[in-house]
XYZ file of C-alpha atoms in Angstrom:
600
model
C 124.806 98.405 91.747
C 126.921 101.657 93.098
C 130.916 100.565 92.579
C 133.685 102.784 92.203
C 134.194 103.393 88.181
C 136.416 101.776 86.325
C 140.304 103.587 85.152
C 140.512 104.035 81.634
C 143.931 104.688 79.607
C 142.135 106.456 76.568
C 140.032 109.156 77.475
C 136.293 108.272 78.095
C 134.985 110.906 74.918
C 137.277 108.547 72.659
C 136.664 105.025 73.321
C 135.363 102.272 70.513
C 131.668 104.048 70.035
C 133.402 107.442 68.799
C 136.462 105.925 66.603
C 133.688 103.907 64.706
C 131.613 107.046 64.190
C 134.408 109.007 62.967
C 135.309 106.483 60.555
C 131.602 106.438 59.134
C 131.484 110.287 59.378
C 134.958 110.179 56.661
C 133.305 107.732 54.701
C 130.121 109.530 53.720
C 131.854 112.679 53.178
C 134.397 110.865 50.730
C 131.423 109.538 49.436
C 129.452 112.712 48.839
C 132.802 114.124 47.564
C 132.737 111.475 44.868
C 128.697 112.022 44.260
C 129.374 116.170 43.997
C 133.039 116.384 42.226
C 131.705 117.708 39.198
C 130.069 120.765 41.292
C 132.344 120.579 43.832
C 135.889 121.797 41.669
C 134.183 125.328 41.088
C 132.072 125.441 44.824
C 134.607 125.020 47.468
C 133.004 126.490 49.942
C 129.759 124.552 49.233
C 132.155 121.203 49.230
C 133.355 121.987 52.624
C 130.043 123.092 53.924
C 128.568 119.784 52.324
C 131.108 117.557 53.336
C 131.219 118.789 56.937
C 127.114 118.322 56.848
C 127.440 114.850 55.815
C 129.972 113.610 57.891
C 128.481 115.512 60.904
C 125.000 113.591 60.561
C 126.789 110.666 59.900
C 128.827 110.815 62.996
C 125.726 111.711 65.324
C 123.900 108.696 64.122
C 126.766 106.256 65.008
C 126.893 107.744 68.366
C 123.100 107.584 68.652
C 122.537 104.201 67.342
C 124.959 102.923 70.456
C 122.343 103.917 72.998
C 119.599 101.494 73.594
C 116.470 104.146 72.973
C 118.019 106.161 70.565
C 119.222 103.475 67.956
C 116.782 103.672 65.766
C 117.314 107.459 65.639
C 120.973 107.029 65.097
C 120.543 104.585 61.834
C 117.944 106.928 60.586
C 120.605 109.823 60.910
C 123.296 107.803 59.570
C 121.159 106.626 56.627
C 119.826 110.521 56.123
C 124.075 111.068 55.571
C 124.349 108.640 53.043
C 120.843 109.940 51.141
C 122.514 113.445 50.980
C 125.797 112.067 49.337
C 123.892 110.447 47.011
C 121.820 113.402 46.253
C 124.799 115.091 44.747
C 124.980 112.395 41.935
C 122.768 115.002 39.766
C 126.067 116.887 39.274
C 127.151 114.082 36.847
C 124.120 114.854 34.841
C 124.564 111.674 33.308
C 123.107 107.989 33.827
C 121.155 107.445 36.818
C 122.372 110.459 39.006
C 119.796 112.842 38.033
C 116.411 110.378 38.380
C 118.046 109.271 41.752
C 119.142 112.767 43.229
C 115.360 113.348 43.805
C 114.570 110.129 45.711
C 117.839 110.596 47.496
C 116.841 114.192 48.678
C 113.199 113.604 49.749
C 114.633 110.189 51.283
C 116.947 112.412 53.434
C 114.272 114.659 54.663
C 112.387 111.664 55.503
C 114.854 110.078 57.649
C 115.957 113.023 59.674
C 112.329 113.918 60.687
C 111.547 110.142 61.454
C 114.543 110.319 63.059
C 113.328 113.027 65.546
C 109.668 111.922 66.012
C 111.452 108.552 67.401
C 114.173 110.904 69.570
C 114.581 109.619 72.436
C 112.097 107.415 73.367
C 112.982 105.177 70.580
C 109.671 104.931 68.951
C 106.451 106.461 67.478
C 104.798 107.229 70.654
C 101.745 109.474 69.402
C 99.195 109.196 66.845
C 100.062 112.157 65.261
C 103.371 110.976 64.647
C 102.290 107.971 63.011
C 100.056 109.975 60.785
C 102.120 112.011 59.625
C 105.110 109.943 58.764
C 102.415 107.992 56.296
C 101.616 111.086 54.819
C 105.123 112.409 54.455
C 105.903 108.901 52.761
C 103.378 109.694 50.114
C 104.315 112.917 49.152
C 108.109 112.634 49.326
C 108.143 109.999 47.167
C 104.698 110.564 45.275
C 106.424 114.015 44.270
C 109.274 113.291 42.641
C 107.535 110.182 40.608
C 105.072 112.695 39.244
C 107.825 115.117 37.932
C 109.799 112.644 36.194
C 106.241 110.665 34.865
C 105.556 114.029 33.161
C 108.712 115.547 32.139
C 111.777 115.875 29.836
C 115.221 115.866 31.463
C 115.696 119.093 29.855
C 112.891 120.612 31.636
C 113.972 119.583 35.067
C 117.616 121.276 35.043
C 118.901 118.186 32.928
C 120.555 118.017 29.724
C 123.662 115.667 29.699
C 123.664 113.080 26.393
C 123.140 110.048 28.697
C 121.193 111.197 31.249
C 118.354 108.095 32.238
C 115.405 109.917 32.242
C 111.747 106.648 31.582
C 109.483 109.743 30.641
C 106.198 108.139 30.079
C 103.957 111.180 29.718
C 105.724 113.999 28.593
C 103.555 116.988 28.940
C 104.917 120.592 30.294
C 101.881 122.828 30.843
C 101.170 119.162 33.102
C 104.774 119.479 34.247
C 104.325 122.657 35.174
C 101.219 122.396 37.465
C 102.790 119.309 39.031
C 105.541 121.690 39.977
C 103.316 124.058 41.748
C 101.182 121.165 43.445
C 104.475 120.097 45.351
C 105.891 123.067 46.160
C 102.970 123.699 48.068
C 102.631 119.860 49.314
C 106.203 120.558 50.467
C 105.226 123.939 52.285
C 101.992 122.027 53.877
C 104.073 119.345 55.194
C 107.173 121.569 56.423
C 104.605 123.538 58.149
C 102.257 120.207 59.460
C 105.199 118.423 61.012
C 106.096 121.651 63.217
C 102.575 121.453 64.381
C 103.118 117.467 65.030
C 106.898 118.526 66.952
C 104.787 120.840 69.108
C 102.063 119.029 70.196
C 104.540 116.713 71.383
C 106.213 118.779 73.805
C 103.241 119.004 76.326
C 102.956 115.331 76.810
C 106.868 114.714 77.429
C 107.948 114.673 80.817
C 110.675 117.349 82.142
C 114.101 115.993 81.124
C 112.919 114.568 77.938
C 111.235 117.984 76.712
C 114.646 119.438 77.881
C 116.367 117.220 75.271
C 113.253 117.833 72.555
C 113.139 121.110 72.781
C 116.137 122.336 70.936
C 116.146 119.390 68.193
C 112.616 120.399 67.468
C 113.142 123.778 67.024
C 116.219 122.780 65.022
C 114.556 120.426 62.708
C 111.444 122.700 62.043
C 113.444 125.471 60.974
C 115.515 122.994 58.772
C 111.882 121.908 57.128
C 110.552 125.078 56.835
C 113.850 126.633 55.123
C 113.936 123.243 53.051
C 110.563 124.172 51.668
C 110.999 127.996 51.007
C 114.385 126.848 49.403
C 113.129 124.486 47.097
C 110.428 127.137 45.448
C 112.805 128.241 42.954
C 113.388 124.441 41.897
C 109.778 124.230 40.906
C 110.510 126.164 37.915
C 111.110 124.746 34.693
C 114.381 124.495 32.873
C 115.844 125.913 35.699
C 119.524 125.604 35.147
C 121.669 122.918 37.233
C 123.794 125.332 38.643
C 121.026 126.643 40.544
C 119.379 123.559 41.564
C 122.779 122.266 42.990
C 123.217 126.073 44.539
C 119.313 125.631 46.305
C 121.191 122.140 47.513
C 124.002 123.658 49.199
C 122.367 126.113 50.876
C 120.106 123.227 52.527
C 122.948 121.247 53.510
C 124.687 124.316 55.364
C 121.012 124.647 57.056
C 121.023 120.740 58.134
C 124.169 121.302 60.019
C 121.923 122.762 62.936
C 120.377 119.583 63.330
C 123.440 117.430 64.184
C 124.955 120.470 65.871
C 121.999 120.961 68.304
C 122.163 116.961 68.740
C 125.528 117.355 70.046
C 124.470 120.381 72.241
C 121.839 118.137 73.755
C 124.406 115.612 73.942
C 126.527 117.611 75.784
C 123.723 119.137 77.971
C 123.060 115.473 79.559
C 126.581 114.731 79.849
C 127.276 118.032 81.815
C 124.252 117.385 84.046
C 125.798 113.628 84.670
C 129.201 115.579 86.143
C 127.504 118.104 87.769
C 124.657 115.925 89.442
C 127.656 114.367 91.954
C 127.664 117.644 93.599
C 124.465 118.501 93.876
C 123.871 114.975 95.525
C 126.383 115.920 98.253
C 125.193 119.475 98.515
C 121.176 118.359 98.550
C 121.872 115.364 100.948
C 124.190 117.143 104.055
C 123.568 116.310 106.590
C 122.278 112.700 105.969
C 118.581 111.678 106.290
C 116.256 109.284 105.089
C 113.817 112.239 103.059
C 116.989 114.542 102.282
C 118.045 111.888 100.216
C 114.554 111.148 98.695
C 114.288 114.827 98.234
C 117.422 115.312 96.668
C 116.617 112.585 94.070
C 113.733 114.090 93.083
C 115.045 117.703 92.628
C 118.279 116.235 90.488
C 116.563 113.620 88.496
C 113.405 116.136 88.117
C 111.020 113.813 89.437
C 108.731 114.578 91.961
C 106.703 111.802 92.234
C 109.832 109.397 92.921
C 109.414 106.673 95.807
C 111.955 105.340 97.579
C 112.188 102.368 99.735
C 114.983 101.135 101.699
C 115.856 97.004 102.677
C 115.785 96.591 106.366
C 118.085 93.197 106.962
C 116.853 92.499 109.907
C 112.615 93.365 109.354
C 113.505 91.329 106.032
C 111.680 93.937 103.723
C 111.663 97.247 102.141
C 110.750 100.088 104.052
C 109.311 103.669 103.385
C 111.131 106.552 104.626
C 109.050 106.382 108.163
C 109.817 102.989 108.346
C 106.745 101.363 107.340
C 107.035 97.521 105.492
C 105.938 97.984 101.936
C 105.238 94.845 100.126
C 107.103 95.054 96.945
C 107.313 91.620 94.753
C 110.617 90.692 93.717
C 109.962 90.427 90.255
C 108.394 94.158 89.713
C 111.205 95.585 92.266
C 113.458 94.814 89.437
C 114.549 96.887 86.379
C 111.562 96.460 84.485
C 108.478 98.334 84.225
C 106.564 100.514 81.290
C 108.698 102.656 79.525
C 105.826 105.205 78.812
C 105.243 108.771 80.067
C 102.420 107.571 82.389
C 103.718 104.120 83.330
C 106.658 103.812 86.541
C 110.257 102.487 86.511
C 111.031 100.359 89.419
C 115.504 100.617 89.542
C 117.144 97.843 92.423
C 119.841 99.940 93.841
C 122.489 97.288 95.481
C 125.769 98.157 97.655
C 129.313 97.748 96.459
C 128.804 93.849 97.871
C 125.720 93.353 95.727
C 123.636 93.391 98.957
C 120.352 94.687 98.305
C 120.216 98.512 99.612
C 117.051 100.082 97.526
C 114.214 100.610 95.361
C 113.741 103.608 93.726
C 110.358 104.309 91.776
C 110.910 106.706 88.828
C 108.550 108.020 86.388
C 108.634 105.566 83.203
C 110.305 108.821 80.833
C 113.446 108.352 82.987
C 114.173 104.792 81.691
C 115.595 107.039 78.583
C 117.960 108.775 80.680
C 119.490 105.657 82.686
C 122.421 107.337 82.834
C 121.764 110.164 84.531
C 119.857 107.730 87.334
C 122.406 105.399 87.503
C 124.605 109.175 88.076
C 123.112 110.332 90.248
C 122.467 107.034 92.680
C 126.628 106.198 92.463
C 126.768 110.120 93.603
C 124.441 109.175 96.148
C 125.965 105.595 97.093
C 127.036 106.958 100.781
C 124.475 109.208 101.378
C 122.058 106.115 100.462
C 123.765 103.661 102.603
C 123.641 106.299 105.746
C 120.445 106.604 104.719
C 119.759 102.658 104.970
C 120.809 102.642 108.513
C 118.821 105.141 109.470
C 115.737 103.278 108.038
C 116.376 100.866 109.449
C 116.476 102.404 113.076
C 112.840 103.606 112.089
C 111.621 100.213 110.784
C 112.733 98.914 114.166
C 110.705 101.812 115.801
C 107.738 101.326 113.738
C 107.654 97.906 115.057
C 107.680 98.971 118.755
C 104.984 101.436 117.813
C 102.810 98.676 116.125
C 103.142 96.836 118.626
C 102.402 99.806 120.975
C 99.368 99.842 119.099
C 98.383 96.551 119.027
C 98.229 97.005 122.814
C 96.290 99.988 122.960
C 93.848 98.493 120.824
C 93.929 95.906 123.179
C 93.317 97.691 126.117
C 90.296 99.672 124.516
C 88.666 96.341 123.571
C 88.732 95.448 127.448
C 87.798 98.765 128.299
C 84.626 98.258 126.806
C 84.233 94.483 127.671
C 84.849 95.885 131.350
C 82.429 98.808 130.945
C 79.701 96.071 129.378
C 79.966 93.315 132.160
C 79.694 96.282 134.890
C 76.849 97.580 133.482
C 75.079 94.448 132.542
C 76.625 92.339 135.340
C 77.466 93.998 138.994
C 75.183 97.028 138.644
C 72.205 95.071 137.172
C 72.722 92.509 140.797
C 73.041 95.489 143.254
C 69.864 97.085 141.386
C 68.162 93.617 141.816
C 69.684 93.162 145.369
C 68.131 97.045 146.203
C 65.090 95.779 145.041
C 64.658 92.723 146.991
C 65.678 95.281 150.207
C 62.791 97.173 149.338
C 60.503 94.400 149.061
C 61.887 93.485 152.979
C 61.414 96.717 154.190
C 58.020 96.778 152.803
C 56.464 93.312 154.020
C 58.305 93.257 156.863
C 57.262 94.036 160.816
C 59.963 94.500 162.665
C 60.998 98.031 163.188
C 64.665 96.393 164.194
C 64.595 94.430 160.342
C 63.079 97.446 158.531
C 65.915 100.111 159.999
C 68.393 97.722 158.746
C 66.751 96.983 155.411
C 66.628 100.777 155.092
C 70.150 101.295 155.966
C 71.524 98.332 153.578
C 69.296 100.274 151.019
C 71.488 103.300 151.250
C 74.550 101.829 151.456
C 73.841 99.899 148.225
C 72.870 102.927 146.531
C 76.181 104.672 147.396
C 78.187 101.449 146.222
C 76.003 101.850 142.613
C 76.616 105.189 142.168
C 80.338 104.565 142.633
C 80.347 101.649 140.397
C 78.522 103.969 137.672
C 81.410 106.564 137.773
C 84.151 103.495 137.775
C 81.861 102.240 134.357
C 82.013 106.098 133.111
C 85.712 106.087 133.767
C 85.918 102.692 132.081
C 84.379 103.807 129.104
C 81.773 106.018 128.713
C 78.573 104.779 127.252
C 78.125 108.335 125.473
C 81.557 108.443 124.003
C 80.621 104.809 122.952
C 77.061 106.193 121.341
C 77.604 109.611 120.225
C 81.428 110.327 120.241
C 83.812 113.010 121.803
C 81.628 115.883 122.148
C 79.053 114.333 124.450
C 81.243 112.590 126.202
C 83.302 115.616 127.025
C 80.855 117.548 127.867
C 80.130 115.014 131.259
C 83.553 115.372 132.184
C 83.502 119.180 131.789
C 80.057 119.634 133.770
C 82.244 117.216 136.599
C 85.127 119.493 136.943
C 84.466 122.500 139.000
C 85.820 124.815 136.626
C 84.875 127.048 133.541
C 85.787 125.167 130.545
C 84.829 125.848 127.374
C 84.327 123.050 124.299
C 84.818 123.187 120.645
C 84.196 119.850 119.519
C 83.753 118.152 116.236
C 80.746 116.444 115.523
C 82.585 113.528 112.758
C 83.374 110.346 114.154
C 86.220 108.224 114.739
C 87.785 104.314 115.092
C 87.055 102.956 118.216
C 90.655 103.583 119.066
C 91.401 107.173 118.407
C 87.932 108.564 120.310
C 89.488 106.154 123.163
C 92.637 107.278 123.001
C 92.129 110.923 122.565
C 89.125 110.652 125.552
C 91.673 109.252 127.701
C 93.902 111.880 126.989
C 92.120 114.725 127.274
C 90.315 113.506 130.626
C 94.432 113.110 131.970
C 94.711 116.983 130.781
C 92.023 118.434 131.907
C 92.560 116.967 135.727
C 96.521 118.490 135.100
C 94.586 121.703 134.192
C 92.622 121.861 137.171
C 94.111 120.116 140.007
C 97.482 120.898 139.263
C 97.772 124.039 136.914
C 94.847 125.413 138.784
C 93.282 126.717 135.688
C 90.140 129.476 135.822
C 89.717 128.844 132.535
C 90.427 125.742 130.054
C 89.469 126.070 126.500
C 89.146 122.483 124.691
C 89.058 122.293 120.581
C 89.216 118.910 118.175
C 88.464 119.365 114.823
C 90.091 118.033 111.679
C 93.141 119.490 109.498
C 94.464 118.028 106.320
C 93.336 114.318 107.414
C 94.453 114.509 110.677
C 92.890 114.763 113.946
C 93.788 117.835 116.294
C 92.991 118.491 119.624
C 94.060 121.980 121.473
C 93.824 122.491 125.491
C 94.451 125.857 126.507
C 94.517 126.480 130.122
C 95.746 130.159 131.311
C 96.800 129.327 135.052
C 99.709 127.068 134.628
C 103.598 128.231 132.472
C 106.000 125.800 131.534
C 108.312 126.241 134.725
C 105.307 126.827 137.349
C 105.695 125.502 140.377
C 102.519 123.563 139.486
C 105.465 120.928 138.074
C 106.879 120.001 134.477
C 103.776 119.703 131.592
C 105.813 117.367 129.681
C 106.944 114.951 132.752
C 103.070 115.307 133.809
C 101.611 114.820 130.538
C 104.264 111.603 129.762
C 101.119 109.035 129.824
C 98.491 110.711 127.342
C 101.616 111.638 125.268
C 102.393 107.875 124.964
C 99.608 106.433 124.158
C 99.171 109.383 121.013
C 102.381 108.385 119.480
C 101.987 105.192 119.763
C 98.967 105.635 117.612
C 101.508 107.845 115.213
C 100.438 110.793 117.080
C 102.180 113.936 118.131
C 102.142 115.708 121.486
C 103.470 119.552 121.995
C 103.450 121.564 125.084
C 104.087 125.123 124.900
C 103.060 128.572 125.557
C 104.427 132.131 126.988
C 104.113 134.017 130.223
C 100.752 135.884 128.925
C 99.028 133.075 127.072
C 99.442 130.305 129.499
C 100.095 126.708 128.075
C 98.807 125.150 125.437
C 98.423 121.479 124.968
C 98.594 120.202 121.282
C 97.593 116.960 120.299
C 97.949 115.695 116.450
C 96.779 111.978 115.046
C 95.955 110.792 111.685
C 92.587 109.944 110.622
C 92.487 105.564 110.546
């Protein structure tokens, strides 16, 4: 529905949505404060770079998890947050921090690339994805089971008194091959889920690559640099120092991700402001496909439909003003959210009238907002727009109903031409033959001069009525189409004309029509143009049927009288078979005569 928007006291960045992300981005970071404080009192800078991470993350999945699409997203990111706090319990090097820091770290990897496989259409979409995700399950968490199975807490970078470490085979030349088995599973999967981000690009449509793009290349550098960085952690008896060191430098790395969220963020936002004056720009001055167009070019989209609600036709309407049949169930906002599938938005007035349909691509259901933007930018422009379908739905109806009597009038055309051929001339051919039989048997001189005489006379009155059935409807254009046809009438005229004529066939009504026509030209051409020369083409052009007369005797301004004004019947009976007439031509190339109808 376009309405005016609402006034707001707070500003619209700082409403409900952001103070509860702001609150959850404080409490991770107080949290990971508390998980690193052992580290943290000789590492400031790596506390503020960690704590800013965390509460970052945190933040952009609160924000994301308000959308409908992107929720799942958001409480991926927001859980990633809390799995990097936690992963700075190994600073403690006591209890359970040090068995959990490595679940907690492969955890948060987990979650933020989930996270982005499901950005923004809100789920899985590709097999590859799904694929993957299994396989990253099993070696994230496969991993770290192994190193602990076979391991000391000495030999993994652990030494505190009361450090929990269930060791159950012990073994470090094992330990140590286990180390260099997942720092290459690490690499292999860094490396395999850039591959997955990329062969998801292609199949995204325009504005959701736009959003993709820059979170994938963030998040594949992120794994990639996660993988290098944790090479020096597959050592044993590395000291903690370093392994919390390798940790900090990831965490100032996985700030790109929520930073090139917000950018994206921001992008769509920015787009939203901007797309109000590129709707007024696009859309000046007001038609029925300016506005169609200009939807298209702002929302990206250019296989969008749009039909408008004539009141008084009772339907929707294309933008020539044809009734399309939509059912009132599918013309609602539902429809396949899918890359392939279409999104069917109800557009209604500030009354709730109905005003629209608009048919969108199914990848634009994740960017409602900019729609629903862009059509409140629109809301005048659409409504103009209305009105002026309207005026064309009312047209189309006097066309079709034009048409309906042209079709009509050909059917009794040929009805006419088939009872004077099989009716009157068959009679006068029998009553000529009945003559001659009189003439023949008879004696009388007085009887046979006037059976001879009737004779003639009756064969005058049949050749008459045969050119009344040709102008009827020719029996030729009836049996082999336009070209033969034509070619009587241009053998009839006493002039040099010249034919160029298709061979295809058409309906019943457009060889009528167009035979009609072009007879009504030709006679302009010659009796009043007095054209030496007429040159007739019809052939076919991008499913439409053209016909050219070009005469060289007659200028638009002759004395020989107005072309248009002369031409008014043949051009009426073309558009009201959704045809197009043109008359034009110069002082040296004489007129031409253009006629253009679509292929039925």
């Amino acid at each position: 529905m376009i309405s005016a928007p609402r006034r707001r006291r707070s500003p619209p960045w700082f409403g409900t949505e952001t103070r509860r992300a702001l609150v959850a981005g404080a409490a991770v970071a107080g949290l990971a404060l508390l998980a690193g404080w052992p580290y943290w009192r000789d590492h400031r800078a790596a506390a503020a770079t960690t704590l800013v991470s965390c509460a970052a993350i945190a933040v952009v999945g609160v924000l994301l998890a308000t959308g409908p699409r992107t929720r799942r997203t958001g409480l991926l990111f927001a859980a990633a947050s809390v799995f990097w706090a936690v992963n700075w319990a190994a600073s403690w090097d006591a209890t359970f921090g040090p068995i959990l820091s490595p679940y907690a770290q492969a955890d948060f990897y987990l979650a933020l690339a989930v996270g982005v496989l499901l950005y923004p259409g809100g789920r899985l979409e590709y097999l590859a994805d799904r694929i993957w995700t299994v396989i990253a399950c099993l070696v994230l968490w496969g991993c770290p089971t192994a190193l602990w199975v076979t391991s000391e807490p000495e030999w993994a970078a652990f030494r505190g008194e009361s450090v929990w470490w269930p060791a159950l085979y012990p073994d470090l030349e094992v330990f140590k091959v286990v180390l260099q088995v997942s720092a290459a599973l690490y690499l292999l999967l860094a490396l395999s889920f850039a591959v997955v981000l990329l062969l998801r690009l292609p199949r995204m449509g325009r504005l959701r690559r736009l959003l993709a793009l820059p979170v994938t290349v963030a998040i594949g550098f992120v794994g990639v640099s996660a993988a290098l960085t944790q090479k020096p952690t597959m050592e044993a008896s590395i000291p903690l120092d370093d392994l919390l060191h390798v940790y900090a430098i990831q965490g100032a790395v996985v700030v790109l991700v929520p930073l090139t969220l917000l950018a994206s963020g921001l992008r769509v936002r920015i787009a939203e402001l901007t797309v109000a004056g590129r709707m007024l720009r696009l859309t000046a001055p007001v038609s029925v496909e300016r506005v169609r167009d200009a939807l298209r070019d702002v929302l990206h989209d250019p296989t969008l439909e749009l039909w408008f609600w004539a009141p008084t036709e009772g339907t929707y309407v294309d933008t020539a003003g044809r009734p399309v049949d939509l059912d009132p169930d599918t013309s609602a906002d539902d429809g396949p959210a899918d890359d392939g599938g279409r999104w069917r938005h109800r557009v209604r007035g500030a009354s709730g009238e109905p005003l629209a349909v608009v048919e969108l691509g199914g990848a634009l259901r994740d960017h409602g907002s900019l729609v629903e933007a862009a059509l409140v930018a629109g809301g005048r422009a659409l409504e103009t727009a209305q009105l002026q379908a309207g005026v064309h739905a009312g047209l189309e109806q006097v066309r079709a109903a034009y048409r309906r009597l042209v079709r009509a009038e050909t059917a009794e055309r040929e009805r006419l031409a088939r009872d004077l051929h099989d009716g009157a001339q068959q009679r006068l051919l029998a009553l000529g033959a009945m003559l001659g039989t009189l003439e023949a048997v008879t004696g009388d001189p007085a009887v046979k001069e006037h059976a001879r005489a009737c004779r003639a006379e009756l064969k005058e009155a049949l050749a008459q009525l045969r050119a009344l059935a040709r102008e009827v409807q020719p029996a030729l254009l009836v049996q082999d189409g336009l070209g033969p046809a034509l070619e009587v009438v241009a053998e009839r005229l006493g002039t040099r004309v010249a034919l160029d004529v298709t061979p295809r066939r058409f309906s019943r009504e457009i060889e009528s029509t167009l035979y009609s026509a072009l007879c009504e030209t030709l006679s302009y051409a010659v009796e009043r143009a007095h054209a030496t020369r007429v040159l007739v083409w019809v052939g076919e052009e991008d499913g439409r049927v053209v016909a050219e007369v070009g005469l060289d005797g007659a200028r638009p301004g002759d004395p020989a009288g107005d072309p248009a004004a002369d031409l008014a019947g043949p051009s009426g009976r073309i558009r009201a078979l959704r045809g197009e007439v043109e008359v034009g031509g110069g002082p040296r190339a004489g007129m031409t005569v253009r006629m253009d109808l679509p292929c039925e």
